[in-house]
Amino acid sequence: CKCQYKHIVDWCGCSPNDFKPQDLVRIQQLTRPTFFARKFESMVNQEAIDILDTHLYGHYAPGTVAIKAYWESLFEQADGVGSLSDVALTAYSSFFRLGLRSLDSSQTSLETCRYEPIGYPVSVHLYFYDERFQGYLVRQEVQNVGSRVRETVEVWAVPQATMQLENNLREFERLKNLEVGTEWDPKERIFRNFGGVIGPLDEPVAVQKWVRGPNLTATIVWIDPAQTVAASYDISVDVDAEYTQYKPPLQRPLRPGAWTVRVLRLWERVAEARFLVMPLAFKGREPLHQEEDSWLHAGPPGNLYLEQGFQQLRSVLKLPPQEPALQEAQQRAQLVGKPLEAWVDRTVGAFWVTGDLCSTLPSPGPCPSLGPCTKSTWSSLAPDPKSELGPVKGDGRIR
């Protein structure tokens, strides 16, 4: 527990941090008059739970599956599509279409592997393995193009790393990561919006991770898909700083497409990360309409993200000419229907790949490369013995 009054009192009134393996020594101090551990969170650290579980109940049998896997449900059909944000619904639908397309292209000669999505996703999970976020699992009903038979398929969408470090970093060798997202949790130091599903109305924050090293000053520059310099600011990094973060108060809507955030030393690029602002296929969970909704994709009023413009930095940053990129962005802002869907899938496909697909049918269906989900170790329908709860026993325990 990071508590500002710990030097004064022997209790802590703030919200404690999640337990990690290095904290478990505190639970083992049985001579203390009182002790408790109340905050365990699998998506932050599952190993601490496994260690405690083993301490209480002993080891699982050798070969037990899914010990290092963790699935967290984000959406089920019973929640209703209205519970999803427009950007989440856009993302999950696109992940699913891209998955079906990858299946179709990998089995080009097989008509039996061509499917059309039906309706909306029926289930969405976050998937973690060995303490790392592995992607989204989206389940939805499909119809086989040839046979018109329906079944339910799960797609695994995997995010791609986008950070690049330059050579000859000198004091900037301290920089270990650069990431942009929303829902930054400063206590656990993670983005709660896993994979960075960001839309035009969101407020992204750039976070830099450092190791100890010399004091330094870095310039951070944000560049939008039309090559507009959206923001530029300096950050001071102290000797023992581990994280620096800043959320520039950008005018919205943010222009959809691939954004770039650069870390500069004396205007020379040290590192760069790309992030996606997704075009929205939905507004209020309804398909986008051209007349009233095109403002969502048009970028900020007057093409200014902050009160001051940064166009004078274009030459220093060696950006390509802006006019063609701006024209293209303006044309895309008018898209609706299938052309909009195609643009969404193109942009999402540049940041996400399909890890695998599976079918909920108990036995193999018409497409040979669609195995059953219960036998796909990554699937949310795969066996997970460590998470199974039986009836309460006579002594009041569940295990």
mmCIF file of C-alpha atoms in Angstrom:
data_model
loop_
_atom_site.group_PDB
_atom_site.id
_atom_site.type_symbol
_atom_site.label_atom_id
_atom_site.label_comp_id
_atom_site.label_asym_id
_atom_site.label_seq_id
_atom_site.Cartn_x
_atom_site.Cartn_y
_atom_site.Cartn_z
ATOM 1 C CA CYS A 1 0.000 0.000 0.000
ATOM 2 C CA LYS A 2 1.516 3.316 -1.049
ATOM 3 C CA CYS A 3 0.393 5.511 1.826
ATOM 4 C CA GLN A 4 1.489 9.084 2.466
ATOM 5 C CA TYR A 5 0.888 8.828 6.244
ATOM 6 C CA LYS A 6 2.671 5.526 6.802
ATOM 7 C CA HIS A 7 5.402 7.249 8.833
ATOM 8 C CA ILE A 8 2.751 8.589 11.235
ATOM 9 C CA VAL A 9 0.238 5.744 11.591
ATOM 10 C CA ASP A 10 0.505 1.975 11.603
ATOM 11 C CA TRP A 11 -2.506 1.473 9.360
ATOM 12 C CA CYS A 12 -3.167 2.529 5.815
ATOM 13 C CA GLY A 13 -6.302 4.303 4.747
ATOM 14 C CA CYS A 14 -5.685 4.249 1.027
ATOM 15 C CA SER A 15 -6.648 1.619 -1.516
ATOM 16 C CA PRO A 16 -3.935 -1.062 -1.431
ATOM 17 C CA ASN A 17 -2.000 -2.305 -4.428
ATOM 18 C CA ASP A 18 -2.556 -5.709 -5.996
ATOM 19 C CA PHE A 19 -0.439 -8.460 -4.495
ATOM 20 C CA LYS A 20 2.565 -9.638 -6.502
ATOM 21 C CA PRO A 21 4.949 -12.526 -5.721
ATOM 22 C CA GLN A 22 7.469 -10.195 -4.030
ATOM 23 C CA ASP A 23 4.747 -9.133 -1.549
ATOM 24 C CA LEU A 24 3.862 -12.630 -0.360
ATOM 25 C CA VAL A 25 6.529 -12.597 2.353
ATOM 26 C CA ARG A 26 4.132 -10.304 4.241
ATOM 27 C CA ILE A 27 1.442 -12.983 4.323
ATOM 28 C CA GLN A 28 3.949 -15.441 5.781
ATOM 29 C CA GLN A 29 4.750 -13.228 8.785
ATOM 30 C CA LEU A 30 2.414 -15.169 11.057
ATOM 31 C CA THR A 31 3.877 -13.699 14.268
ATOM 32 C CA ARG A 32 2.321 -10.321 13.484
ATOM 33 C CA PRO A 33 -0.844 -9.618 15.540
ATOM 34 C CA THR A 34 -2.897 -8.797 12.450
ATOM 35 C CA PHE A 35 -2.334 -9.237 8.781
ATOM 36 C CA PHE A 36 -4.535 -9.548 5.743
ATOM 37 C CA ALA A 37 -4.265 -9.611 1.979
ATOM 38 C CA ARG A 38 -7.325 -8.390 0.223
ATOM 39 C CA LYS A 39 -6.397 -7.359 -3.267
ATOM 40 C CA PHE A 40 -5.548 -9.989 -5.841
ATOM 41 C CA GLU A 41 -6.173 -9.336 -9.519
ATOM 42 C CA SER A 42 -5.443 -11.932 -12.171
ATOM 43 C CA MET A 43 -5.082 -9.464 -15.034
ATOM 44 C CA VAL A 44 -2.349 -7.641 -13.082
ATOM 45 C CA ASN A 45 -0.629 -10.671 -11.541
ATOM 46 C CA GLN A 46 -1.898 -14.226 -11.478
ATOM 47 C CA GLU A 47 1.293 -15.801 -10.120
ATOM 48 C CA ALA A 48 0.596 -14.396 -6.623
ATOM 49 C CA ILE A 49 -2.775 -16.181 -6.627
ATOM 50 C CA ASP A 50 -1.177 -19.421 -7.852
ATOM 51 C CA ILE A 51 1.486 -19.321 -5.109
ATOM 52 C CA LEU A 52 -1.140 -18.736 -2.415
ATOM 53 C CA ASP A 53 -3.392 -21.419 -3.889
ATOM 54 C CA THR A 54 -0.511 -23.922 -3.826
ATOM 55 C CA HIS A 55 0.322 -22.896 -0.247
ATOM 56 C CA LEU A 56 -3.273 -23.577 0.852
ATOM 57 C CA TYR A 57 -4.237 -26.583 -1.258
ATOM 58 C CA GLY A 58 -1.023 -28.081 -2.642
ATOM 59 C CA HIS A 59 0.151 -28.432 -6.235
ATOM 60 C CA TYR A 60 -2.101 -29.271 -9.146
ATOM 61 C CA ALA A 61 -1.533 -32.643 -10.775
ATOM 62 C CA PRO A 62 1.283 -32.649 -13.368
ATOM 63 C CA GLY A 63 -0.034 -31.771 -16.812
ATOM 64 C CA THR A 64 -2.976 -29.706 -15.525
ATOM 65 C CA VAL A 65 -3.930 -27.367 -18.368
ATOM 66 C CA ALA A 66 -4.370 -23.576 -18.370
ATOM 67 C CA ILE A 67 -2.427 -22.931 -15.138
ATOM 68 C CA LYS A 68 -0.866 -19.793 -16.673
ATOM 69 C CA ALA A 69 -3.942 -18.732 -18.658
ATOM 70 C CA TYR A 70 -6.557 -16.212 -17.582
ATOM 71 C CA TRP A 71 -9.740 -15.145 -19.333
ATOM 72 C CA GLU A 72 -11.812 -12.129 -18.324
ATOM 73 C CA SER A 73 -15.316 -11.660 -19.702
ATOM 74 C CA LEU A 74 -15.971 -8.189 -21.141
ATOM 75 C CA PHE A 75 -19.317 -8.798 -22.821
ATOM 76 C CA GLU A 76 -22.014 -11.450 -23.055
ATOM 77 C CA GLN A 77 -25.093 -11.390 -25.253
ATOM 78 C CA ALA A 78 -27.343 -11.087 -22.185
ATOM 79 C CA ASP A 79 -25.676 -7.720 -21.398
ATOM 80 C CA GLY A 80 -27.234 -6.315 -24.576
ATOM 81 C CA VAL A 81 -25.348 -4.522 -27.351
ATOM 82 C CA GLY A 82 -26.392 -1.236 -25.730
ATOM 83 C CA SER A 83 -23.848 -1.897 -22.976
ATOM 84 C CA LEU A 84 -20.976 -1.564 -25.488
ATOM 85 C CA SER A 85 -19.416 1.731 -26.530
ATOM 86 C CA ASP A 86 -19.426 2.565 -30.246
ATOM 87 C CA VAL A 87 -15.665 2.122 -30.495
ATOM 88 C CA ALA A 88 -15.787 -1.257 -28.701
ATOM 89 C CA LEU A 89 -18.567 -2.514 -30.996
ATOM 90 C CA THR A 90 -16.624 -1.242 -34.030
ATOM 91 C CA ALA A 91 -13.428 -2.961 -32.856
ATOM 92 C CA TYR A 92 -14.967 -6.313 -31.922
ATOM 93 C CA SER A 93 -16.945 -6.500 -35.185
ATOM 94 C CA SER A 94 -13.804 -5.687 -37.182
ATOM 95 C CA PHE A 95 -11.676 -8.252 -35.301
ATOM 96 C CA PHE A 96 -14.277 -10.858 -36.215
ATOM 97 C CA ARG A 97 -14.493 -9.909 -39.917
ATOM 98 C CA LEU A 98 -10.692 -9.926 -40.208
ATOM 99 C CA GLY A 99 -10.631 -13.383 -38.616
ATOM 100 C CA LEU A 100 -13.150 -14.774 -41.110
ATOM 101 C CA ARG A 101 -11.195 -13.185 -43.965
ATOM 102 C CA SER A 102 -7.931 -14.774 -42.795
ATOM 103 C CA LEU A 103 -9.673 -18.163 -42.704
ATOM 104 C CA ASP A 104 -11.041 -17.642 -46.202
ATOM 105 C CA SER A 105 -7.667 -16.572 -47.639
ATOM 106 C CA SER A 106 -5.788 -19.453 -45.997
ATOM 107 C CA GLN A 107 -8.226 -21.949 -47.548
ATOM 108 C CA THR A 108 -8.724 -20.289 -50.940
ATOM 109 C CA SER A 109 -9.884 -23.392 -52.780
ATOM 110 C CA LEU A 110 -12.364 -24.411 -50.088
ATOM 111 C CA GLU A 111 -15.852 -22.958 -50.422
ATOM 112 C CA THR A 112 -16.616 -24.673 -47.079
ATOM 113 C CA CYS A 113 -14.328 -22.177 -45.259
ATOM 114 C CA ARG A 114 -16.166 -19.047 -46.401
ATOM 115 C CA TYR A 115 -18.419 -17.538 -43.751
ATOM 116 C CA GLU A 116 -20.476 -14.389 -43.310
ATOM 117 C CA PRO A 117 -20.937 -12.831 -39.855
ATOM 118 C CA ILE A 118 -24.495 -12.591 -38.547
ATOM 119 C CA GLY A 119 -25.679 -9.841 -36.211
ATOM 120 C CA TYR A 120 -23.415 -8.671 -33.401
ATOM 121 C CA PRO A 121 -20.785 -10.394 -31.223
ATOM 122 C CA VAL A 122 -22.321 -12.713 -28.610
ATOM 123 C CA SER A 123 -19.274 -12.866 -26.309
ATOM 124 C CA VAL A 124 -15.975 -10.971 -25.838
ATOM 125 C CA HIS A 125 -13.096 -11.927 -23.524
ATOM 126 C CA LEU A 126 -9.655 -10.570 -22.685
ATOM 127 C CA TYR A 127 -7.055 -13.346 -22.856
ATOM 128 C CA PHE A 128 -3.848 -13.369 -20.775
ATOM 129 C CA TYR A 129 -1.091 -15.964 -20.679
ATOM 130 C CA ASP A 130 1.951 -15.960 -18.399
ATOM 131 C CA GLU A 131 1.147 -12.444 -17.103
ATOM 132 C CA ARG A 132 0.948 -10.979 -20.618
ATOM 133 C CA PHE A 133 -2.072 -9.656 -22.489
ATOM 134 C CA GLN A 134 -2.538 -11.878 -25.539
ATOM 135 C CA GLY A 135 -5.535 -10.240 -27.205
ATOM 136 C CA TYR A 136 -9.312 -10.255 -27.554
ATOM 137 C CA LEU A 137 -11.510 -13.311 -28.100
ATOM 138 C CA VAL A 138 -14.691 -12.477 -30.024
ATOM 139 C CA ARG A 139 -17.473 -15.029 -30.507
ATOM 140 C CA GLN A 140 -20.230 -14.495 -33.048
ATOM 141 C CA GLU A 141 -22.706 -16.429 -35.149
ATOM 142 C CA VAL A 142 -21.780 -17.067 -38.793
ATOM 143 C CA GLN A 143 -23.414 -18.523 -41.881
ATOM 144 C CA ASN A 144 -21.518 -20.730 -44.301
ATOM 145 C CA VAL A 145 -21.569 -19.050 -47.730
ATOM 146 C CA GLY A 146 -22.011 -22.356 -49.579
ATOM 147 C CA SER A 147 -24.246 -24.483 -47.376
ATOM 148 C CA ARG A 148 -26.046 -21.592 -45.576
ATOM 149 C CA VAL A 149 -25.625 -23.617 -42.366
ATOM 150 C CA ARG A 150 -25.146 -21.539 -39.206
ATOM 151 C CA GLU A 151 -22.642 -22.075 -36.401
ATOM 152 C CA THR A 152 -20.796 -19.955 -33.818
ATOM 153 C CA VAL A 153 -17.112 -19.108 -34.268
ATOM 154 C CA GLU A 154 -14.556 -17.543 -31.897
ATOM 155 C CA VAL A 155 -11.765 -15.322 -33.269
ATOM 156 C CA TRP A 156 -8.531 -14.474 -31.433
ATOM 157 C CA ALA A 157 -7.313 -10.935 -32.284
ATOM 158 C CA VAL A 158 -3.672 -10.258 -31.336
ATOM 159 C CA PRO A 159 -2.210 -6.719 -31.017
ATOM 160 C CA GLN A 160 1.046 -5.893 -32.799
ATOM 161 C CA ALA A 161 3.918 -4.052 -31.103
ATOM 162 C CA THR A 162 4.509 -0.626 -32.660
ATOM 163 C CA MET A 163 7.427 0.903 -30.725
ATOM 164 C CA GLN A 164 10.760 1.510 -32.458
ATOM 165 C CA LEU A 165 13.970 2.645 -30.751
ATOM 166 C CA GLU A 166 16.782 4.345 -32.652
ATOM 167 C CA ASN A 167 20.446 3.359 -32.340
ATOM 168 C CA ASN A 168 22.997 5.550 -30.542
ATOM 169 C CA LEU A 169 20.626 6.444 -27.695
ATOM 170 C CA ARG A 170 23.292 7.558 -25.185
ATOM 171 C CA GLU A 171 21.471 8.783 -22.044
ATOM 172 C CA PHE A 172 18.143 7.758 -23.639
ATOM 173 C CA GLU A 173 19.045 4.109 -23.182
ATOM 174 C CA ARG A 174 16.989 4.642 -20.016
ATOM 175 C CA LEU A 175 13.847 4.556 -22.173
ATOM 176 C CA LYS A 176 12.328 1.065 -22.090
ATOM 177 C CA ASN A 177 8.813 1.592 -23.387
ATOM 178 C CA LEU A 178 6.564 4.174 -25.005
ATOM 179 C CA GLU A 179 2.843 3.510 -25.105
ATOM 180 C CA VAL A 180 -0.329 5.456 -25.810
ATOM 181 C CA GLY A 181 -3.737 4.456 -24.496
ATOM 182 C CA THR A 182 -6.672 5.350 -22.287
ATOM 183 C CA GLU A 183 -7.678 4.331 -18.749
ATOM 184 C CA TRP A 184 -4.122 4.566 -17.360
ATOM 185 C CA ASP A 185 -4.000 3.131 -13.829
ATOM 186 C CA PRO A 186 -1.206 5.018 -12.017
ATOM 187 C CA LYS A 187 -1.225 2.573 -9.073
ATOM 188 C CA GLU A 188 -0.758 -0.627 -11.053
ATOM 189 C CA ARG A 189 0.915 1.215 -13.932
ATOM 190 C CA ILE A 190 -1.067 -0.411 -16.689
ATOM 191 C CA PHE A 191 -3.600 0.754 -19.259
ATOM 192 C CA ARG A 192 -6.958 -0.735 -18.283
ATOM 193 C CA ASN A 193 -8.022 -0.332 -21.916
ATOM 194 C CA PHE A 194 -6.018 -3.370 -23.042
ATOM 195 C CA GLY A 195 -4.693 -3.215 -26.583
ATOM 196 C CA GLY A 196 -5.639 0.457 -26.887
ATOM 197 C CA VAL A 197 -9.133 0.416 -28.409
ATOM 198 C CA ILE A 198 -9.361 4.185 -28.965
ATOM 199 C CA GLY A 199 -11.994 6.220 -30.830
ATOM 200 C CA PRO A 200 -12.193 9.839 -32.088
ATOM 201 C CA LEU A 201 -13.849 11.086 -28.871
ATOM 202 C CA ASP A 202 -11.350 9.518 -26.451
ATOM 203 C CA GLU A 203 -8.577 11.264 -24.496
ATOM 204 C CA PRO A 204 -5.358 9.260 -24.929
ATOM 205 C CA VAL A 205 -2.335 9.600 -22.648
ATOM 206 C CA ALA A 206 1.308 8.914 -23.595
ATOM 207 C CA VAL A 207 3.314 6.978 -20.999
ATOM 208 C CA GLN A 208 7.084 6.449 -21.048
ATOM 209 C CA LYS A 209 8.793 3.756 -18.968
ATOM 210 C CA TRP A 210 12.386 4.379 -17.782
ATOM 211 C CA VAL A 211 15.129 2.721 -15.761
ATOM 212 C CA ARG A 212 17.447 4.676 -13.454
ATOM 213 C CA GLY A 213 19.960 6.917 -15.197
ATOM 214 C CA PRO A 214 21.044 10.514 -15.774
ATOM 215 C CA ASN A 215 18.569 13.405 -15.589
ATOM 216 C CA LEU A 216 17.293 14.288 -19.030
ATOM 217 C CA THR A 217 14.731 16.351 -20.901
ATOM 218 C CA ALA A 218 12.741 14.793 -23.725
ATOM 219 C CA THR A 219 10.440 16.383 -26.284
ATOM 220 C CA ILE A 220 7.248 14.464 -27.060
ATOM 221 C CA VAL A 221 5.470 15.130 -30.362
ATOM 222 C CA TRP A 222 2.079 13.791 -31.494
ATOM 223 C CA ILE A 223 1.388 13.558 -35.255
ATOM 224 C CA ASP A 224 -2.061 12.729 -36.652
ATOM 225 C CA PRO A 225 -2.856 10.621 -39.783
ATOM 226 C CA ALA A 226 -2.993 13.742 -42.002
ATOM 227 C CA GLN A 227 0.571 14.676 -40.925
ATOM 228 C CA THR A 228 -0.731 17.466 -38.668
ATOM 229 C CA VAL A 229 1.467 18.120 -35.626
ATOM 230 C CA ALA A 230 -1.206 17.840 -32.930
ATOM 231 C CA ALA A 231 0.933 18.501 -29.831
ATOM 232 C CA SER A 232 4.515 19.094 -28.722
ATOM 233 C CA TYR A 233 5.773 19.343 -25.132
ATOM 234 C CA ASP A 234 8.866 18.711 -23.012
ATOM 235 C CA ILE A 235 9.123 16.338 -20.064
ATOM 236 C CA SER A 236 11.821 16.266 -17.386
ATOM 237 C CA VAL A 237 12.949 12.800 -16.331
ATOM 238 C CA ASP A 238 14.583 12.590 -12.888
ATOM 239 C CA VAL A 239 17.378 10.165 -12.011
ATOM 240 C CA ASP A 240 15.088 7.568 -10.464
ATOM 241 C CA ALA A 241 11.895 8.233 -12.452
ATOM 242 C CA GLU A 242 10.248 5.003 -13.583
ATOM 243 C CA TYR A 243 7.281 6.424 -15.460
ATOM 244 C CA THR A 244 6.420 9.758 -17.039
ATOM 245 C CA GLN A 245 2.989 10.505 -18.451
ATOM 246 C CA TYR A 246 1.012 13.348 -19.963
ATOM 247 C CA LYS A 247 -2.411 13.691 -21.537
ATOM 248 C CA PRO A 248 -2.384 16.674 -23.923
ATOM 249 C CA PRO A 249 -5.807 18.399 -23.860
ATOM 250 C CA LEU A 250 -6.464 17.744 -27.552
ATOM 251 C CA GLN A 251 -9.540 19.171 -29.273
ATOM 252 C CA ARG A 252 -11.799 16.381 -30.409
ATOM 253 C CA PRO A 253 -12.781 14.591 -32.560
ATOM 254 C CA LEU A 254 -9.347 13.091 -33.137
ATOM 255 C CA ARG A 255 -8.761 12.281 -36.791
ATOM 256 C CA PRO A 256 -9.158 8.510 -37.317
ATOM 257 C CA GLY A 257 -6.225 6.465 -38.567
ATOM 258 C CA ALA A 258 -2.634 5.746 -37.579
ATOM 259 C CA TRP A 259 -1.160 8.319 -35.184
ATOM 260 C CA THR A 260 2.513 8.633 -34.262
ATOM 261 C CA VAL A 261 4.075 9.727 -30.978
ATOM 262 C CA ARG A 262 7.796 10.531 -31.093
ATOM 263 C CA VAL A 263 10.330 10.988 -28.310
ATOM 264 C CA LEU A 264 13.024 13.475 -29.395
ATOM 265 C CA ARG A 265 16.411 14.546 -28.051
ATOM 266 C CA LEU A 266 17.300 17.992 -29.385
ATOM 267 C CA TRP A 267 14.756 17.367 -32.181
ATOM 268 C CA GLU A 268 16.432 14.104 -33.193
ATOM 269 C CA ARG A 269 14.175 11.057 -33.025
ATOM 270 C CA VAL A 270 14.979 8.641 -30.182
ATOM 271 C CA ALA A 271 11.844 6.496 -30.210
ATOM 272 C CA GLU A 272 8.503 6.299 -31.933
ATOM 273 C CA ALA A 273 5.242 4.450 -31.328
ATOM 274 C CA ARG A 274 2.166 4.293 -33.516
ATOM 275 C CA PHE A 275 -1.357 3.976 -32.189
ATOM 276 C CA LEU A 276 -4.715 3.651 -33.866
ATOM 277 C CA VAL A 277 -7.660 5.993 -33.505
ATOM 278 C CA MET A 278 -10.416 3.790 -34.922
ATOM 279 C CA PRO A 279 -12.968 5.179 -37.337
ATOM 280 C CA LEU A 280 -16.408 4.471 -35.870
ATOM 281 C CA ALA A 281 -18.746 2.167 -37.794
ATOM 282 C CA PHE A 282 -21.489 2.925 -35.240
ATOM 283 C CA LYS A 283 -23.008 5.967 -33.569
ATOM 284 C CA GLY A 284 -25.316 5.102 -30.677
ATOM 285 C CA ARG A 285 -24.930 1.419 -31.654
ATOM 286 C CA GLU A 286 -26.556 2.240 -35.036
ATOM 287 C CA PRO A 287 -24.656 2.269 -38.360
ATOM 288 C CA LEU A 288 -23.125 5.671 -39.130
ATOM 289 C CA HIS A 289 -25.105 8.088 -41.374
ATOM 290 C CA GLN A 290 -23.312 10.414 -43.766
ATOM 291 C CA GLU A 291 -25.092 13.707 -43.186
ATOM 292 C CA GLU A 292 -25.292 13.966 -39.403
ATOM 293 C CA ASP A 293 -22.284 11.837 -38.424
ATOM 294 C CA SER A 294 -19.461 12.816 -40.811
ATOM 295 C CA TRP A 295 -18.121 15.359 -38.248
ATOM 296 C CA LEU A 296 -16.931 12.388 -36.156
ATOM 297 C CA HIS A 297 -14.237 11.591 -38.737
ATOM 298 C CA ALA A 298 -13.412 15.123 -39.897
ATOM 299 C CA GLY A 299 -10.752 15.931 -37.298
ATOM 300 C CA PRO A 300 -10.847 18.948 -34.949
ATOM 301 C CA PRO A 301 -12.405 22.294 -35.956
ATOM 302 C CA GLY A 302 -9.959 24.322 -38.049
ATOM 303 C CA ASN A 303 -7.535 21.367 -37.996
ATOM 304 C CA LEU A 304 -6.234 22.655 -34.633
ATOM 305 C CA TYR A 305 -5.840 20.213 -31.759
ATOM 306 C CA LEU A 306 -4.567 22.832 -29.286
ATOM 307 C CA GLU A 307 -5.040 26.608 -29.183
ATOM 308 C CA GLN A 308 -1.672 27.080 -30.816
ATOM 309 C CA GLY A 309 -0.661 25.292 -34.009
ATOM 310 C CA PHE A 310 2.657 23.491 -34.396
ATOM 311 C CA GLN A 311 2.975 23.663 -38.166
ATOM 312 C CA GLN A 312 6.334 25.430 -37.852
ATOM 313 C CA LEU A 313 7.723 22.106 -36.586
ATOM 314 C CA ARG A 314 6.899 20.257 -39.813
ATOM 315 C CA SER A 315 10.250 20.953 -41.463
ATOM 316 C CA VAL A 316 12.222 20.145 -38.276
ATOM 317 C CA LEU A 317 10.380 16.824 -38.042
ATOM 318 C CA LYS A 318 10.920 16.167 -41.778
ATOM 319 C CA LEU A 319 7.243 15.372 -42.341
ATOM 320 C CA PRO A 320 5.992 14.646 -45.877
ATOM 321 C CA PRO A 321 3.788 17.228 -47.695
ATOM 322 C CA GLN A 322 0.470 17.632 -45.925
ATOM 323 C CA GLU A 323 -1.948 18.430 -48.750
ATOM 324 C CA PRO A 324 -2.361 14.880 -50.178
ATOM 325 C CA ALA A 325 -2.801 13.369 -46.699
ATOM 326 C CA LEU A 326 -5.349 16.035 -45.754
ATOM 327 C CA GLN A 327 -7.359 15.516 -48.957
ATOM 328 C CA GLU A 328 -7.415 11.768 -48.400
ATOM 329 C CA ALA A 329 -8.541 12.269 -44.784
ATOM 330 C CA GLN A 330 -11.360 14.587 -45.907
ATOM 331 C CA GLN A 331 -12.609 12.028 -48.436
ATOM 332 C CA ARG A 332 -12.558 9.242 -45.860
ATOM 333 C CA ALA A 333 -14.553 11.351 -43.406
ATOM 334 C CA GLN A 334 -17.558 11.022 -45.764
ATOM 335 C CA LEU A 335 -17.532 7.214 -45.895
ATOM 336 C CA VAL A 336 -20.517 5.152 -44.696
ATOM 337 C CA GLY A 337 -21.765 1.597 -45.225
ATOM 338 C CA LYS A 338 -19.479 -0.977 -46.833
ATOM 339 C CA PRO A 339 -16.721 1.534 -47.820
ATOM 340 C CA LEU A 340 -16.559 2.687 -44.162
ATOM 341 C CA GLU A 341 -16.413 -0.943 -43.000
ATOM 342 C CA ALA A 342 -13.550 -1.580 -45.450
ATOM 343 C CA TRP A 343 -11.644 1.459 -44.115
ATOM 344 C CA VAL A 344 -12.185 0.297 -40.519
ATOM 345 C CA ASP A 345 -10.858 -3.171 -41.396
ATOM 346 C CA ARG A 346 -7.825 -1.755 -43.253
ATOM 347 C CA THR A 347 -6.800 0.404 -40.293
ATOM 348 C CA VAL A 348 -7.501 -2.285 -37.674
ATOM 349 C CA GLY A 349 -5.670 -4.883 -39.799
ATOM 350 C CA ALA A 350 -2.510 -2.739 -39.680
ATOM 351 C CA PHE A 351 -2.425 -2.984 -35.858
ATOM 352 C CA TRP A 352 -4.004 -6.398 -35.153
ATOM 353 C CA VAL A 353 -3.548 -9.896 -36.592
ATOM 354 C CA THR A 354 -5.678 -13.012 -36.263
ATOM 355 C CA GLY A 355 -4.045 -15.536 -33.948
ATOM 356 C CA ASP A 356 -6.521 -18.355 -34.594
ATOM 357 C CA LEU A 357 -10.184 -19.290 -34.952
ATOM 358 C CA CYS A 358 -12.319 -22.109 -33.578
ATOM 359 C CA SER A 359 -15.887 -23.392 -33.759
ATOM 360 C CA THR A 360 -18.291 -24.107 -30.916
ATOM 361 C CA LEU A 361 -19.490 -27.253 -32.722
ATOM 362 C CA PRO A 362 -18.544 -30.344 -30.665
ATOM 363 C CA SER A 363 -17.270 -32.213 -33.735
ATOM 364 C CA PRO A 364 -15.439 -30.829 -36.806
ATOM 365 C CA GLY A 365 -17.734 -28.849 -39.101
ATOM 366 C CA PRO A 366 -17.482 -28.313 -42.870
ATOM 367 C CA CYS A 367 -14.220 -26.294 -42.687
ATOM 368 C CA PRO A 368 -11.222 -28.527 -41.844
ATOM 369 C CA SER A 369 -9.118 -25.706 -40.364
ATOM 370 C CA LEU A 370 -11.813 -24.746 -37.817
ATOM 371 C CA GLY A 371 -11.150 -26.951 -34.800
ATOM 372 C CA PRO A 372 -13.467 -27.179 -31.794
ATOM 373 C CA CYS A 373 -13.040 -24.367 -29.243
ATOM 374 C CA THR A 374 -12.982 -26.837 -26.348
ATOM 375 C CA LYS A 375 -9.732 -28.238 -27.782
ATOM 376 C CA SER A 376 -8.158 -24.831 -28.579
ATOM 377 C CA THR A 377 -5.990 -23.908 -25.572
ATOM 378 C CA TRP A 378 -6.494 -20.145 -26.123
ATOM 379 C CA SER A 379 -10.292 -20.235 -26.431
ATOM 380 C CA SER A 380 -12.574 -18.915 -23.692
ATOM 381 C CA LEU A 381 -14.355 -22.286 -23.979
ATOM 382 C CA ALA A 382 -11.163 -24.278 -23.279
ATOM 383 C CA PRO A 383 -10.993 -26.223 -19.990
ATOM 384 C CA ASP A 384 -9.738 -24.157 -17.022
ATOM 385 C CA PRO A 385 -9.589 -26.491 -13.984
ATOM 386 C CA LYS A 386 -8.101 -23.883 -11.614
ATOM 387 C CA SER A 387 -11.198 -21.701 -12.024
ATOM 388 C CA GLU A 388 -13.876 -24.357 -11.634
ATOM 389 C CA LEU A 389 -16.101 -23.975 -8.583
ATOM 390 C CA GLY A 390 -18.035 -26.928 -7.242
ATOM 391 C CA PRO A 391 -20.731 -26.999 -4.552
ATOM 392 C CA VAL A 392 -19.955 -25.749 -1.043
ATOM 393 C CA LYS A 393 -18.609 -28.576 1.140
ATOM 394 C CA GLY A 394 -19.848 -29.526 4.597
ATOM 395 C CA ASP A 395 -17.068 -27.526 6.276
ATOM 396 C CA GLY A 396 -18.123 -24.380 4.416
ATOM 397 C CA ARG A 397 -15.239 -24.477 1.950
ATOM 398 C CA ILE A 398 -15.491 -24.635 -1.821
ATOM 399 C CA ARG A 399 -12.225 -26.578 -2.183
#
